[in-house]
C-alpha positions in Angstrom: 14.6 -2.3 -40.6 11.7 -4.3 -39.7 9.9 -3.5 -36.4 10.9 -7.0 -34.6 14.4 -5.6 -35.2 13.8 -2.1 -33.7 15.5 -1.6 -29.9 12.6 -0.6 -27.3 13.5 2.3 -25.5 12.4 2.8 -21.8 12.8 5.3 -19.2 15.9 3.0 -18.1 17.8 4.7 -20.6 18.8 8.6 -20.6 16.7 9.7 -23.6 16.6 13.4 -22.5 20.2 14.4 -22.8 19.2 17.7 -21.2 18.0 16.4 -18.0 14.5 15.9 -16.4 12.4 17.8 -13.7 10.2 16.3 -11.0 8.4 17.8 -7.9 8.4 17.2 -4.4 5.3 17.6 -2.3 4.5 16.7 1.4 1.8 16.5 4.1 -1.3 17.7 2.2 -3.0 16.3 5.4 -6.6 17.0 4.7 -7.9 17.8 8.1 -4.8 18.9 10.2 -5.9 22.6 10.1 -9.2 21.8 12.0 -7.4 19.8 14.4 -6.5 22.6 16.2 -10.1 23.8 16.7 -12.7 22.5 19.0 -15.0 21.8 16.0 -18.1 19.6 16.0 -18.0 19.1 12.6 -15.0 17.8 10.0 -14.1 19.9 7.5 -10.9 20.3 5.3 -12.1 22.8 2.8 -8.7 24.7 3.4 -6.9 22.1 2.8 -8.3 21.5 -0.6 -7.8 24.9 -1.6 -4.1 24.6 -1.0 -3.8 21.3 -3.1 -5.9 23.2 -6.0 -3.4 25.9 -6.1 -0.5 23.7 -5.9 -1.7 21.5 -9.2 -2.6 24.5 -10.9 0.9 26.0 -10.9 2.4 22.4 -11.6 0.1 21.9 -14.5 1.3 25.6 -15.6 4.9 24.6 -15.9 5.8 24.2 -19.9 8.8 23.0 -21.9 11.9 22.0 -20.2 10.3 22.9 -16.8 7.5 20.5 -16.9 8.1 17.9 -14.6 7.8 14.2 -15.7 6.2 13.3 -12.0 5.2 14.9 -8.9 5.8 12.7 -5.4 3.6 13.5 -2.4 5.8 12.3 0.5 3.2 11.1 2.9 0.1 12.1 5.2 -1.9 12.7 2.2 -5.1 13.0 4.8 -5.2 13.3 8.5 -7.5 11.1 10.3 -6.4 7.5 10.2 -8.5 5.6 12.6 -6.0 5.2 15.4 -5.8 9.1 15.7 -8.3 10.5 18.5 -6.1 12.6 20.4 -6.9 16.0 19.0 -8.6 19.4 19.7 -11.2 19.0 17.3 -14.2 17.7 19.2 -15.6 15.4 16.7 -12.4 13.6 16.8 -12.3 12.8 20.5 -15.8 11.3 20.6 -16.3 9.4 17.1 -15.5 5.8 17.1 -13.0 4.3 14.8 -15.2 2.9 12.3 -16.9 6.5 12.3 -13.1 7.8 11.9 -12.4 5.6 9.0 -15.6 7.0 7.2 -14.0 10.5 7.5 -10.9 9.2 6.3 -12.4 7.6 3.0 -14.0 11.1 2.5 -10.6 12.7 2.9 -9.2 10.1 0.5 -11.7 11.0 -2.0 -11.3 14.6 -1.8 -7.6 14.1 -2.4 -8.2 12.0 -5.4 -10.6 14.1 -6.9 -8.1 17.4 -6.3 -5.3 15.8 -7.4 -6.5 14.0 -10.8 -6.7 17.5 -12.0 -2.7 17.1 -12.8 -2.7 17.0 -16.3 -2.5 13.2 -17.3 1.4 13.7 -18.8 2.8 14.2 -15.2 2.7 11.3 -13.2 1.7 11.4 -9.8 3.1 9.2 -6.8 1.8 8.8 -3.3 3.6 7.8 -0.3 2.2 6.8 3.4 2.9 8.8 6.1 2.1 8.0 9.8 -1.4 10.0 9.4 -2.3 7.6 6.6 -1.6 4.1 8.3 -0.6 5.0 12.0 2.0 5.7 14.4 2.5 2.2 14.6 1.1 0.5 11.1 -0.3 -2.7 11.2 -0.8 -5.1 8.3 -4.7 -4.2 8.5 -4.1 -0.4 8.4 -1.4 -0.8 5.6 -4.1 -2.7 3.6 -6.5 0.0 4.3 -4.2 2.4 2.8 -3.2 0.2 -0.1 -7.0 -0.7 -1.3 -7.3 3.1 -1.6 -3.4 4.2 -3.4 -2.0 1.0 -4.6 1.5 -0.1 -3.3 2.9 1.2 0.0 6.6 0.8 -1.5 8.0 0.8 -5.0 10.4 2.1 -7.4 10.7 3.2 -11.2 12.8 4.3 -13.6 13.1 8.2 -14.9 15.1 9.1 -17.8 17.9 7.0 -16.3 17.6 7.5 -13.0 16.2 4.9 -10.3 13.5 6.0 -7.9 12.9 4.3 -4.4 9.9 4.8 -2.9 9.6 3.5 0.8 6.8 3.1 3.5 9.5 4.2 6.0 6.8 4.6 8.6 7.5 0.9 9.2 11.1 2.3 10.0 9.7 4.6 12.7 8.0 1.8 14.3 7.9 -1.7 13.0 6.6 -3.7 16.2 3.0 -3.4 14.7 4.1 -5.6 11.5 7.6 -6.9 11.9 7.3 -9.2 9.0 6.2 -6.6 6.7 9.3 -4.6 7.6 11.5 -7.4 7.2 10.1 -7.7 3.7 10.5 -4.2 2.6 13.9 -4.4 3.9 15.0 -7.3 1.8 12.9 -6.0 -1.3 15.0 -2.6 -0.5 18.2 -3.9 -0.7 17.6 -6.1 -4.0 16.1 -3.1 -5.6 19.2 -0.5 -4.5 21.7 -3.4 -5.6 19.9 -3.5 -9.2 20.2 0.3 -9.7 23.8 0.0 -9.0 24.4 -3.0 -11.1 22.3 -1.4 -13.7 24.6 1.9 -13.9 21.6 4.2 -12.8 22.7 7.9 -13.1 21.2 8.5 -10.0 19.4 6.9 -7.2 16.8 8.8 -5.5 15.2 7.4 -2.4 11.4 8.9 -1.2 9.9 8.6 2.3 7.4 10.4 4.9 10.1 10.2 7.9 13.1 12.3 7.9 15.8 10.1 8.4 17.6 12.8 10.3 17.8 16.3 10.9 21.2 17.0 11.5 23.7 14.1 10.5 22.9 10.3 10.5 24.8 9.6 13.9 22.2 11.9 16.2 21.0 10.3 19.1 17.2 9.5 19.7 17.5 12.2 22.6 20.1 14.4 20.7 17.7 17.0 19.2 16.4 18.7 22.0 14.4 21.5 20.3 10.6 22.3 19.6 8.3 23.1 16.8 5.9 25.8 17.4 2.1 25.8 15.8 1.1 28.7 14.1 -0.8 31.2 15.9 -4.5 30.5 16.1 -4.0 26.8 15.9 -4.4 25.3 19.3 -4.0 26.7 22.9 -1.3 29.7 23.0 2.5 27.8 23.2 1.4 24.6 21.5 4.6 22.8 20.6 6.2 19.6 19.4 9.4 18.0 20.0 11.6 18.2 17.0 13.2 14.4 17.9 9.8 13.1 17.6 9.9 13.6 13.5 12.8 11.5 12.9 13.8 7.9 12.4 14.9 6.2 15.6 18.7 5.3 15.5 18.1 1.6 15.9 16.6 1.3 12.4 18.0 4.4 10.6 21.6 2.8 10.8 20.5 0.0 8.9 18.7 2.1 6.3 22.0 4.5 6.2 24.5 1.6 5.9 22.4 0.5 2.6 22.7 4.1 1.4 26.4 4.3 1.5 26.8 0.9 -0.1 24.9 1.7 -3.0 25.7 5.6 -3.2 22.3 6.9 -2.9 22.3 10.4 -4.9 19.7 12.0 -2.0 17.0 11.0 0.0 13.8 12.9 0.0 11.1 13.6 2.9 8.0 15.4 4.4 6.6 15.2 8.1 8.6 17.8 9.9 6.3 20.5 8.5 9.3 22.7 7.5 12.2 22.7 5.6 15.5 20.7 6.6 19.0 20.7 4.4 21.1 18.2 6.0 23.9 15.8 4.9 25.6 12.6 5.6 28.9 12.2 6.9 29.9 10.9 3.1 27.7 13.9 1.6 24.4 12.4 0.5 21.8 15.2 1.2 18.7 14.4 3.3 16.3 17.1 2.1 13.1 17.5 3.9 10.1 19.4 2.1 7.6 21.7 3.6 3.6 21.1 3.9 0.8 21.7 1.4 -1.1 22.2 4.7 0.1 23.8 8.1 3.6 24.9 8.9 5.5 24.3 12.2 8.3 26.6 13.1 11.5 24.8 14.7 13.5 27.0 17.7 16.4 25.8 15.6 15.2 26.5 12.1 18.1 28.6 11.2 20.4 25.6 11.7 18.3 23.1 9.8 16.9 25.3 6.5 20.0 26.3 4.9 18.2 29.8 4.2 15.1 28.4 2.9 12.1 30.5 3.9 8.9 28.9 5.7 5.5 28.4 4.2 3.3 26.5 2.2 5.2 25.5 -1.2 6.8 22.3 -3.3 10.4 21.8 -4.0 11.3 21.6 -7.8 14.1 19.2 -8.7 16.3 19.6 -11.7 18.3 16.5 -12.6 21.3 17.0 -14.6 24.6 14.7 -15.5 25.2 11.2 -13.7 25.0 12.0 -10.0 24.2 15.6 -10.5 21.0 17.7 -9.5 19.5 20.6 -8.2 16.5 21.9 -6.1 14.8 24.8 -5.3 12.4 25.4 -2.5 9.2 27.4 -3.9 6.2 28.9 -2.3 2.7 28.5 -3.6 1.7 32.1 -5.2 0.0 34.2 -2.4 0.6 31.5 -0.1 0.6 33.8 2.9 -3.0 34.9 2.2 -4.1 31.2 1.5 -3.0 30.0 5.0 -4.4 33.3 6.5 -7.5 32.5 4.9 -7.5 28.6 5.9 -7.0 29.7 9.6 -9.6 32.4 9.6 -12.3 29.9 8.0 -11.5 27.6 11.0 -11.9 30.2 13.5 -15.4 31.3 11.6 -16.7 27.6 11.7 -15.7 27.7 15.2 -17.7 30.7 16.2 -20.3 29.3 14.4 -20.9 26.4 16.6 -20.5 28.8 19.7 -16.9 26.9 20.7 -14.0 28.6 22.4 -10.4 27.4 20.8 -8.9 27.4 24.7 -9.0 23.7 25.0 -5.8 21.4 25.8 -4.2 19.1 23.5 -4.5 15.3 25.1 
């Protein structure tokens, strides 16, 4: 057979009959730990240490356990220029262009650390609200894409179709309505294409969880709170759990598409803890904990399905058509890593002669 008659094999085809593996991580968020301390000087060496450990553990996976790709589900870094409300003293006083310089350095450090991922493992990076802002604009999105490429994209892997979204626009599209509409049209086209192409699985990735309990939950239904770890911020620092999901007005649009095209599962981060939820038609909504700072919800026992809180990654093993398994895995010595990170923040605070009893803005 001459070469011109050969059939080209692509990832659109299922060429690994035993299936394949990928890794989900989220919220590397270089800079978040220092936000809880009244520091004068930006510092994110703690988050770098956590990411390095994760890269090392992924690279050590061999044989059938080696992943095809790693997806970081948003908030790669912390300091998008519109974020000025934090305990960190430098963040309050810096101007937007100065925070952009910090953002650029955080991006450089993220790339430097994650470039250590072995070349045979692809890295997929999604944007989060700390990358493009709580109200993304064309300018903030272009600022991110200039460093990381497309803010939404799709690809095949061993017969499965993977749809990566900028769902920060679903959280608040008012700053870039044209971009929201453009992505929405693209999303339906890609979902239809995947289903027409008989994809074995359709996986959707984003930063924001679409929901925490069920797809019909109202915006004011979740009344619980998540607490920050001891030592971060003033005593009693907490966040409303309802803040972390996509508003129902925009969620219902996506859910209708996911149901119509039989999406296998959705993956996200943003909540800084694990959630295993499911839609009424059986689509899993899987939220993965962070590679930075954990939060702990007052209803964690209802949401996590027994997965422990901590610093780690999610291993996803894809099987036959429509089948997959996932497992939350803590980083080795993760408690020691996190305790060390908090201690380093406290030591820097002490060296600056500061106290941490400062109210969050």
